[in-house]
Amino acid sequence: MHGRQSAEQQRIEKLARVNRFQDFTDDEIHEVVEHARYLTVPEHWALMVEQQPADKAYLILSGEVSVRRHGEEVARLGAGEVIGEMALVNHKLRSATVVADTPLEVLHFTTDTVAALTAKIPHFRDALIGAVEERIARDQGS
């Protein structure tokens, strides 16, 4: 495969371009990609459902999702956004349903993955908490 990047290398480069992870070292980016699970998600697929327990979060690498509360769209999110982190970090039920509006490429993080990454990369949790704080500020502004 001369001249072609591996799929993992492409995911690493996509992740490195995400603002939330811009201060991570190359080794830390590799660690995140190694621990997370890369998934493709079809259009119209629900990644999480309102009022369900939180057991995962996603980082959108490509595509767009619709965030819905009580059936009404409250936000559209795309590449570089973290979804599902609020309930995961705060140990609460999901506050919204998230549906793929387009086919997606995502990194999937379980509760165990987040714990492992936080143990190895302390500022990984800071990145998630930063996403939570931004989402709260955005919600309060709307």
PDB file of N, CA, C and O in Angstrom, residues 54-116:
ATOM      1  N   ALA A  54     -26.714   6.211  30.614  1.00  0.00           N
ATOM      2  CA  ALA A  54     -25.536   6.587  29.831  1.00  0.00           C
ATOM      3  C   ALA A  54     -24.449   5.535  29.971  1.00  0.00           C
ATOM      4  O   ALA A  54     -24.012   5.243  31.077  1.00  0.00           O
ATOM      5  N   ASP A  55     -24.045   4.953  28.860  1.00  0.00           N
ATOM      6  CA  ASP A  55     -22.969   3.963  28.900  1.00  0.00           C
ATOM      7  C   ASP A  55     -21.969   4.173  27.772  1.00  0.00           C
ATOM      8  O   ASP A  55     -21.062   3.378  27.584  1.00  0.00           O
ATOM      9  N   LYS A  56     -22.139   5.265  27.004  1.00  0.00           N
ATOM     10  CA  LYS A  56     -21.230   5.509  25.896  1.00  0.00           C
ATOM     11  C   LYS A  56     -21.269   6.974  25.492  1.00  0.00           C
ATOM     12  O   LYS A  56     -22.200   7.707  25.805  1.00  0.00           O
ATOM     13  N   ALA A  57     -20.212   7.373  24.796  1.00  0.00           N
ATOM     14  CA  ALA A  57     -20.120   8.694  24.185  1.00  0.00           C
ATOM     15  C   ALA A  57     -19.452   8.504  22.828  1.00  0.00           C
ATOM     16  O   ALA A  57     -18.828   7.464  22.573  1.00  0.00           O
ATOM     17  N   TYR A  58     -19.610   9.487  21.976  1.00  0.00           N
ATOM     18  CA  TYR A  58     -19.035   9.415  20.638  1.00  0.00           C
ATOM     19  C   TYR A  58     -18.337  10.721  20.291  1.00  0.00           C
ATOM     20  O   TYR A  58     -18.774  11.787  20.706  1.00  0.00           O
ATOM     21  N   LEU A  59     -17.307  10.602  19.489  1.00  0.00           N
ATOM     22  CA  LEU A  59     -16.681  11.750  18.860  1.00  0.00           C
ATOM     23  C   LEU A  59     -16.983  11.618  17.375  1.00  0.00           C
ATOM     24  O   LEU A  59     -16.653  10.592  16.761  1.00  0.00           O
ATOM     25  N   ILE A  60     -17.651  12.618  16.811  1.00  0.00           N
ATOM     26  CA  ILE A  60     -18.007  12.570  15.398  1.00  0.00           C
ATOM     27  C   ILE A  60     -16.788  12.959  14.565  1.00  0.00           C
ATOM     28  O   ILE A  60     -16.245  14.053  14.719  1.00  0.00           O
ATOM     29  N   LEU A  61     -16.362  12.041  13.705  1.00  0.00           N
ATOM     30  CA  LEU A  61     -15.253  12.320  12.794  1.00  0.00           C
ATOM     31  C   LEU A  61     -15.766  12.894  11.479  1.00  0.00           C
ATOM     32  O   LEU A  61     -15.135  13.761  10.881  1.00  0.00           O
ATOM     33  N   SER A  62     -16.908  12.381  11.018  1.00  0.00           N
ATOM     34  CA  SER A  62     -17.530  12.935   9.816  1.00  0.00           C
ATOM     35  C   SER A  62     -19.023  12.646   9.861  1.00  0.00           C
ATOM     36  O   SER A  62     -19.456  11.664  10.456  1.00  0.00           O
ATOM     37  N   GLY A  63     -19.805  13.528   9.218  1.00  0.00           N
ATOM     38  CA  GLY A  63     -21.252  13.387   9.192  1.00  0.00           C
ATOM     39  C   GLY A  63     -21.923  14.371  10.124  1.00  0.00           C
ATOM     40  O   GLY A  63     -21.276  15.225  10.733  1.00  0.00           O
ATOM     41  N   GLU A  64     -23.251  14.234  10.228  1.00  0.00           N
ATOM     42  CA  GLU A  64     -24.040  15.166  11.025  1.00  0.00           C
ATOM     43  C   GLU A  64     -25.159  14.431  11.754  1.00  0.00           C
ATOM     44  O   GLU A  64     -25.741  13.485  11.214  1.00  0.00           O
ATOM     45  N   VAL A  65     -25.450  14.888  12.982  1.00  0.00           N
ATOM     46  CA  VAL A  65     -26.522  14.302  13.784  1.00  0.00           C
ATOM     47  C   VAL A  65     -27.548  15.372  14.155  1.00  0.00           C
ATOM     48  O   VAL A  65     -27.251  16.556  14.170  1.00  0.00           O
ATOM     49  N   SER A  66     -28.744  14.890  14.467  1.00  0.00           N
ATOM     50  CA  SER A  66     -29.814  15.727  14.990  1.00  0.00           C
ATOM     51  C   SER A  66     -29.984  15.372  16.461  1.00  0.00           C
ATOM     52  O   SER A  66     -30.103  14.193  16.813  1.00  0.00           O
ATOM     53  N   VAL A  67     -29.986  16.389  17.320  1.00  0.00           N
ATOM     54  CA  VAL A  67     -30.197  16.202  18.753  1.00  0.00           C
ATOM     55  C   VAL A  67     -31.637  16.615  19.030  1.00  0.00           C
ATOM     56  O   VAL A  67     -32.043  17.736  18.698  1.00  0.00           O
ATOM     57  N   ARG A  68     -32.403  15.702  19.636  1.00  0.00           N
ATOM     58  CA  ARG A  68     -33.830  15.946  19.839  1.00  0.00           C
ATOM     59  C   ARG A  68     -34.217  15.755  21.301  1.00  0.00           C
ATOM     60  O   ARG A  68     -33.798  14.790  21.931  1.00  0.00           O
ATOM     61  N   ARG A  69     -35.032  16.686  21.788  1.00  0.00           N
ATOM     62  CA  ARG A  69     -35.609  16.565  23.129  1.00  0.00           C
ATOM     63  C   ARG A  69     -37.112  16.554  22.973  1.00  0.00           C
ATOM     64  O   ARG A  69     -37.667  17.447  22.330  1.00  0.00           O
ATOM     65  N   HIS A  70     -37.736  15.556  23.555  1.00  0.00           N
ATOM     66  CA  HIS A  70     -39.195  15.416  23.462  1.00  0.00           C
ATOM     67  C   HIS A  70     -39.655  15.446  22.008  1.00  0.00           C
ATOM     68  O   HIS A  70     -40.694  16.014  21.687  1.00  0.00           O
ATOM     69  N   GLY A  71     -38.837  14.860  21.114  1.00  0.00           N
ATOM     70  CA  GLY A  71     -39.187  14.754  19.704  1.00  0.00           C
ATOM     71  C   GLY A  71     -38.869  15.972  18.852  1.00  0.00           C
ATOM     72  O   GLY A  71     -38.983  15.921  17.640  1.00  0.00           O
ATOM     73  N   GLU A  72     -38.452  17.077  19.474  1.00  0.00           N
ATOM     74  CA  GLU A  72     -38.144  18.287  18.715  1.00  0.00           C
ATOM     75  C   GLU A  72     -36.640  18.481  18.603  1.00  0.00           C
ATOM     76  O   GLU A  72     -35.917  18.340  19.589  1.00  0.00           O
ATOM     77  N   GLU A  73     -36.184  18.832  17.402  1.00  0.00           N
ATOM     78  CA  GLU A  73     -34.756  19.073  17.197  1.00  0.00           C
ATOM     79  C   GLU A  73     -34.326  20.321  17.948  1.00  0.00           C
ATOM     80  O   GLU A  73     -34.944  21.380  17.822  1.00  0.00           O
ATOM     81  N   VAL A  74     -33.257  20.174  18.734  1.00  0.00           N
ATOM     82  CA  VAL A  74     -32.721  21.313  19.486  1.00  0.00           C
ATOM     83  C   VAL A  74     -31.324  21.696  19.003  1.00  0.00           C
ATOM     84  O   VAL A  74     -30.829  22.773  19.340  1.00  0.00           O
ATOM     85  N   ALA A  75     -30.694  20.804  18.239  1.00  0.00           N
ATOM     86  CA  ALA A  75     -29.352  21.104  17.734  1.00  0.00           C
ATOM     87  C   ALA A  75     -28.996  20.148  16.603  1.00  0.00           C
ATOM     88  O   ALA A  75     -29.560  19.054  16.503  1.00  0.00           O
ATOM     89  N   ARG A  76     -28.071  20.612  15.786  1.00  0.00           N
ATOM     90  CA  ARG A  76     -27.449  19.772  14.764  1.00  0.00           C
ATOM     91  C   ARG A  76     -25.950  19.854  15.028  1.00  0.00           C
ATOM     92  O   ARG A  76     -25.415  20.949  15.180  1.00  0.00           O
ATOM     93  N   LEU A  77     -25.316  18.706  15.092  1.00  0.00           N
ATOM     94  CA  LEU A  77     -23.891  18.661  15.398  1.00  0.00           C
ATOM     95  C   LEU A  77     -23.161  17.885  14.315  1.00  0.00           C
ATOM     96  O   LEU A  77     -23.730  16.981  13.696  1.00  0.00           O
ATOM     97  N   GLY A  78     -21.877  18.214  14.136  1.00  0.00           N
ATOM     98  CA  GLY A  78     -21.104  17.552  13.098  1.00  0.00           C
ATOM     99  C   GLY A  78     -19.698  17.220  13.536  1.00  0.00           C
ATOM    100  O   GLY A  78     -19.405  17.119  14.734  1.00  0.00           O
ATOM    101  N   ALA A  79     -18.836  17.074  12.554  1.00  0.00           N
ATOM    102  CA  ALA A  79     -17.450  16.646  12.783  1.00  0.00           C
ATOM    103  C   ALA A  79     -16.783  17.482  13.869  1.00  0.00           C
ATOM    104  O   ALA A  79     -16.911  18.701  13.899  1.00  0.00           O
ATOM    105  N   GLY A  80     -16.112  16.785  14.775  1.00  0.00           N
ATOM    106  CA  GLY A  80     -15.402  17.427  15.870  1.00  0.00           C
ATOM    107  C   GLY A  80     -16.192  17.523  17.149  1.00  0.00           C
ATOM    108  O   GLY A  80     -15.638  17.803  18.203  1.00  0.00           O
ATOM    109  N   GLU A  81     -17.496  17.273  17.070  1.00  0.00           N
ATOM    110  CA  GLU A  81     -18.339  17.343  18.269  1.00  0.00           C
ATOM    111  C   GLU A  81     -18.313  16.029  19.036  1.00  0.00           C
ATOM    112  O   GLU A  81     -18.257  14.950  18.447  1.00  0.00           O
ATOM    113  N   VAL A  82     -18.380  16.142  20.351  1.00  0.00           N
ATOM    114  CA  VAL A  82     -18.514  14.986  21.231  1.00  0.00           C
ATOM    115  C   VAL A  82     -19.984  14.922  21.629  1.00  0.00           C
ATOM    116  O   VAL A  82     -20.577  15.934  21.991  1.00  0.00           O
ATOM    117  N   ILE A  83     -20.579  13.729  21.544  1.00  0.00           N
ATOM    118  CA  ILE A  83     -21.976  13.560  21.950  1.00  0.00           C
ATOM    119  C   ILE A  83     -22.077  12.450  22.982  1.00  0.00           C
ATOM    120  O   ILE A  83     -21.305  11.501  22.964  1.00  0.00           O
ATOM    121  N   GLY A  84     -22.997  12.630  23.906  1.00  0.00           N
ATOM    122  CA  GLY A  84     -23.214  11.624  24.945  1.00  0.00           C
ATOM    123  C   GLY A  84     -22.354  11.808  26.168  1.00  0.00           C
ATOM    124  O   GLY A  84     -22.497  11.084  27.152  1.00  0.00           O
ATOM    125  N   GLU A  85     -21.478  12.814  26.130  1.00  0.00           N
ATOM    126  CA  GLU A  85     -20.541  12.996  27.228  1.00  0.00           C
ATOM    127  C   GLU A  85     -21.199  13.560  28.473  1.00  0.00           C
ATOM    128  O   GLU A  85     -20.777  13.263  29.587  1.00  0.00           O
ATOM    129  N   MET A  86     -22.257  14.364  28.307  1.00  0.00           N
ATOM    130  CA  MET A  86     -22.880  15.005  29.479  1.00  0.00           C
ATOM    131  C   MET A  86     -23.415  13.972  30.459  1.00  0.00           C
ATOM    132  O   MET A  86     -23.114  14.013  31.647  1.00  0.00           O
ATOM    133  N   ALA A  87     -24.205  13.043  29.956  1.00  0.00           N
ATOM    134  CA  ALA A  87     -24.787  12.024  30.833  1.00  0.00           C
ATOM    135  C   ALA A  87     -23.715  11.084  31.359  1.00  0.00           C
ATOM    136  O   ALA A  87     -23.781  10.638  32.504  1.00  0.00           O
ATOM    137  N   LEU A  88     -22.710  10.798  30.527  1.00  0.00           N
ATOM    138  CA  LEU A  88     -21.640   9.892  30.945  1.00  0.00           C
ATOM    139  C   LEU A  88     -20.812  10.513  32.068  1.00  0.00           C
ATOM    140  O   LEU A  88     -20.578   9.883  33.100  1.00  0.00           O
ATOM    141  N   VAL A  89     -20.413  11.756  31.893  1.00  0.00           N
ATOM    142  CA  VAL A  89     -19.593  12.447  32.902  1.00  0.00           C
ATOM    143  C   VAL A  89     -20.395  12.705  34.174  1.00  0.00           C
ATOM    144  O   VAL A  89     -19.887  12.549  35.280  1.00  0.00           O
ATOM    145  N   ASN A  90     -21.668  13.071  34.011  1.00  0.00           N
ATOM    146  CA  ASN A  90     -22.497  13.422  35.171  1.00  0.00           C
ATOM    147  C   ASN A  90     -23.265  12.247  35.765  1.00  0.00           C
ATOM    148  O   ASN A  90     -24.015  12.424  36.718  1.00  0.00           O
ATOM    149  N   HIS A  91     -23.114  11.041  35.176  1.00  0.00           N
ATOM    150  CA  HIS A  91     -23.787   9.830  35.668  1.00  0.00           C
ATOM    151  C   HIS A  91     -25.303  10.038  35.757  1.00  0.00           C
ATOM    152  O   HIS A  91     -25.922   9.779  36.777  1.00  0.00           O
ATOM    153  N   LYS A  92     -25.880  10.513  34.668  1.00  0.00           N
ATOM    154  CA  LYS A  92     -27.320  10.780  34.618  1.00  0.00           C
ATOM    155  C   LYS A  92     -27.932  10.075  33.414  1.00  0.00           C
ATOM    156  O   LYS A  92     -27.225   9.568  32.556  1.00  0.00           O
ATOM    157  N   LEU A  93     -29.258  10.085  33.366  1.00  0.00           N
ATOM    158  CA  LEU A  93     -29.955   9.561  32.191  1.00  0.00           C
ATOM    159  C   LEU A  93     -29.734  10.509  31.016  1.00  0.00           C
ATOM    160  O   LEU A  93     -29.471  11.698  31.207  1.00  0.00           O
ATOM    161  N   ARG A  94     -29.885   9.985  29.818  1.00  0.00           N
ATOM    162  CA  ARG A  94     -29.736  10.796  28.608  1.00  0.00           C
ATOM    163  C   ARG A  94     -30.761  11.924  28.602  1.00  0.00           C
ATOM    164  O   ARG A  94     -31.939  11.705  28.890  1.00  0.00           O
ATOM    165  N   SER A  95     -30.313  13.123  28.248  1.00  0.00           N
ATOM    166  CA  SER A  95     -31.216  14.271  28.189  1.00  0.00           C
ATOM    167  C   SER A  95     -31.782  14.480  26.789  1.00  0.00           C
ATOM    168  O   SER A  95     -32.635  15.335  26.592  1.00  0.00           O
ATOM    169  N   ALA A  96     -31.301  13.689  25.818  1.00  0.00           N
ATOM    170  CA  ALA A  96     -31.753  13.871  24.442  1.00  0.00           C
ATOM    171  C   ALA A  96     -31.567  12.576  23.658  1.00  0.00           C
ATOM    172  O   ALA A  96     -30.818  11.688  24.058  1.00  0.00           O
ATOM    173  N   THR A  97     -32.270  12.516  22.539  1.00  0.00           N
ATOM    174  CA  THR A  97     -32.084  11.449  21.559  1.00  0.00           C
ATOM    175  C   THR A  97     -31.195  12.021  20.466  1.00  0.00           C
ATOM    176  O   THR A  97     -31.367  13.176  20.054  1.00  0.00           O
ATOM    177  N   VAL A  98     -30.236  11.237  19.998  1.00  0.00           N
ATOM    178  CA  VAL A  98     -29.328  11.676  18.945  1.00  0.00           C
ATOM    179  C   VAL A  98     -29.455  10.711  17.777  1.00  0.00           C
ATOM    180  O   VAL A  98     -29.275   9.503  17.943  1.00  0.00           O
ATOM    181  N   VAL A  99     -29.795  11.265  16.602  1.00  0.00           N
ATOM    182  CA  VAL A  99     -30.041  10.458  15.409  1.00  0.00           C
ATOM    183  C   VAL A  99     -29.112  10.919  14.291  1.00  0.00           C
ATOM    184  O   VAL A  99     -28.946  12.132  14.076  1.00  0.00           O
ATOM    185  N   ALA A 100     -28.542   9.972  13.579  1.00  0.00           N
ATOM    186  CA  ALA A 100     -27.673  10.289  12.442  1.00  0.00           C
ATOM    187  C   ALA A 100     -28.505  10.871  11.301  1.00  0.00           C
ATOM    188  O   ALA A 100     -29.428  10.223  10.816  1.00  0.00           O
ATOM    189  N   ASP A 101     -28.194  12.088  10.897  1.00  0.00           N
ATOM    190  CA  ASP A 101     -28.858  12.698   9.745  1.00  0.00           C
ATOM    191  C   ASP A 101     -28.178  12.299   8.444  1.00  0.00           C
ATOM    192  O   ASP A 101     -28.774  12.381   7.379  1.00  0.00           O
ATOM    193  N   THR A 102     -26.914  11.923   8.556  1.00  0.00           N
ATOM    194  CA  THR A 102     -26.131  11.460   7.413  1.00  0.00           C
ATOM    195  C   THR A 102     -25.368  10.225   7.879  1.00  0.00           C
ATOM    196  O   THR A 102     -25.277   9.979   9.088  1.00  0.00           O
ATOM    197  N   PRO A 103     -24.777   9.483   6.973  1.00  0.00           N
ATOM    198  CA  PRO A 103     -23.866   8.429   7.432  1.00  0.00           C
ATOM    199  C   PRO A 103     -22.752   9.080   8.267  1.00  0.00           C
ATOM    200  O   PRO A 103     -22.318  10.197   7.961  1.00  0.00           O
ATOM    201  N   LEU A 104     -22.332   8.389   9.308  1.00  0.00           N
ATOM    202  CA  LEU A 104     -21.333   8.932  10.233  1.00  0.00           C
ATOM    203  C   LEU A 104     -20.099   8.051  10.310  1.00  0.00           C
ATOM    204  O   LEU A 104     -20.180   6.837  10.146  1.00  0.00           O
ATOM    205  N   GLU A 105     -18.995   8.698  10.638  1.00  0.00           N
ATOM    206  CA  GLU A 105     -17.800   8.022  11.129  1.00  0.00           C
ATOM    207  C   GLU A 105     -17.612   8.571  12.537  1.00  0.00           C
ATOM    208  O   GLU A 105     -17.589   9.793  12.720  1.00  0.00           O
ATOM    209  N   VAL A 106     -17.516   7.676  13.514  1.00  0.00           N
ATOM    210  CA  VAL A 106     -17.394   8.108  14.905  1.00  0.00           C
ATOM    211  C   VAL A 106     -16.357   7.269  15.631  1.00  0.00           C
ATOM    212  O   VAL A 106     -16.046   6.146  15.220  1.00  0.00           O
ATOM    213  N   LEU A 107     -15.848   7.825  16.722  1.00  0.00           N
ATOM    214  CA  LEU A 107     -15.099   7.040  17.696  1.00  0.00           C
ATOM    215  C   LEU A 107     -16.045   6.828  18.865  1.00  0.00           C
ATOM    216  O   LEU A 107     -16.641   7.773  19.375  1.00  0.00           O
ATOM    217  N   HIS A 108     -16.187   5.580  19.269  1.00  0.00           N
ATOM    218  CA  HIS A 108     -17.115   5.157  20.321  1.00  0.00           C
ATOM    219  C   HIS A 108     -16.325   4.944  21.608  1.00  0.00           C
ATOM    220  O   HIS A 108     -15.299   4.254  21.611  1.00  0.00           O
ATOM    221  N   PHE A 109     -16.791   5.559  22.679  1.00  0.00           N
ATOM    222  CA  PHE A 109     -16.159   5.440  23.993  1.00  0.00           C
ATOM    223  C   PHE A 109     -17.154   4.862  24.983  1.00  0.00           C
ATOM    224  O   PHE A 109     -18.234   5.426  25.165  1.00  0.00           O
ATOM    225  N   THR A 110     -16.808   3.749  25.620  1.00  0.00           N
ATOM    226  CA  THR A 110     -17.638   3.200  26.686  1.00  0.00           C
ATOM    227  C   THR A 110     -17.218   3.845  28.003  1.00  0.00           C
ATOM    228  O   THR A 110     -16.192   4.537  28.077  1.00  0.00           O
ATOM    229  N   THR A 111     -17.983   3.596  29.042  1.00  0.00           N
ATOM    230  CA  THR A 111     -17.612   4.076  30.375  1.00  0.00           C
ATOM    231  C   THR A 111     -16.225   3.560  30.743  1.00  0.00           C
ATOM    232  O   THR A 111     -15.398   4.314  31.274  1.00  0.00           O
ATOM    233  N   ASP A 112     -15.955   2.284  30.460  1.00  0.00           N
ATOM    234  CA  ASP A 112     -14.643   1.694  30.765  1.00  0.00           C
ATOM    235  C   ASP A 112     -13.532   2.335  29.944  1.00  0.00           C
ATOM    236  O   ASP A 112     -12.424   2.555  30.443  1.00  0.00           O
ATOM    237  N   THR A 113     -13.820   2.633  28.678  1.00  0.00           N
ATOM    238  CA  THR A 113     -12.831   3.288  27.819  1.00  0.00           C
ATOM    239  C   THR A 113     -12.483   4.664  28.373  1.00  0.00           C
ATOM    240  O   THR A 113     -11.310   5.038  28.440  1.00  0.00           O
ATOM    241  N   VAL A 114     -13.499   5.409  28.774  1.00  0.00           N
ATOM    242  CA  VAL A 114     -13.272   6.744  29.336  1.00  0.00           C
ATOM    243  C   VAL A 114     -12.426   6.627  30.605  1.00  0.00           C
ATOM    244  O   VAL A 114     -11.481   7.394  30.794  1.00  0.00           O
ATOM    245  N   ALA A 115     -12.726   5.653  31.454  1.00  0.00           N
ATOM    246  CA  ALA A 115     -11.944   5.461  32.688  1.00  0.00           C
ATOM    247  C   ALA A 115     -10.495   5.119  32.361  1.00  0.00           C
ATOM    248  O   ALA A 115      -9.566   5.669  32.976  1.00  0.00           O
ATOM    249  N   ALA A 116     -10.289   4.236  31.404  1.00  0.00           N
ATOM    250  CA  ALA A 116      -8.922   3.840  31.025  1.00  0.00           C
ATOM    251  C   ALA A 116      -8.153   5.019  30.435  1.00  0.00           C
ATOM    252  O   ALA A 116      -6.982   5.245  30.769  1.00  0.00           O
TER     253      ALA A 116
END
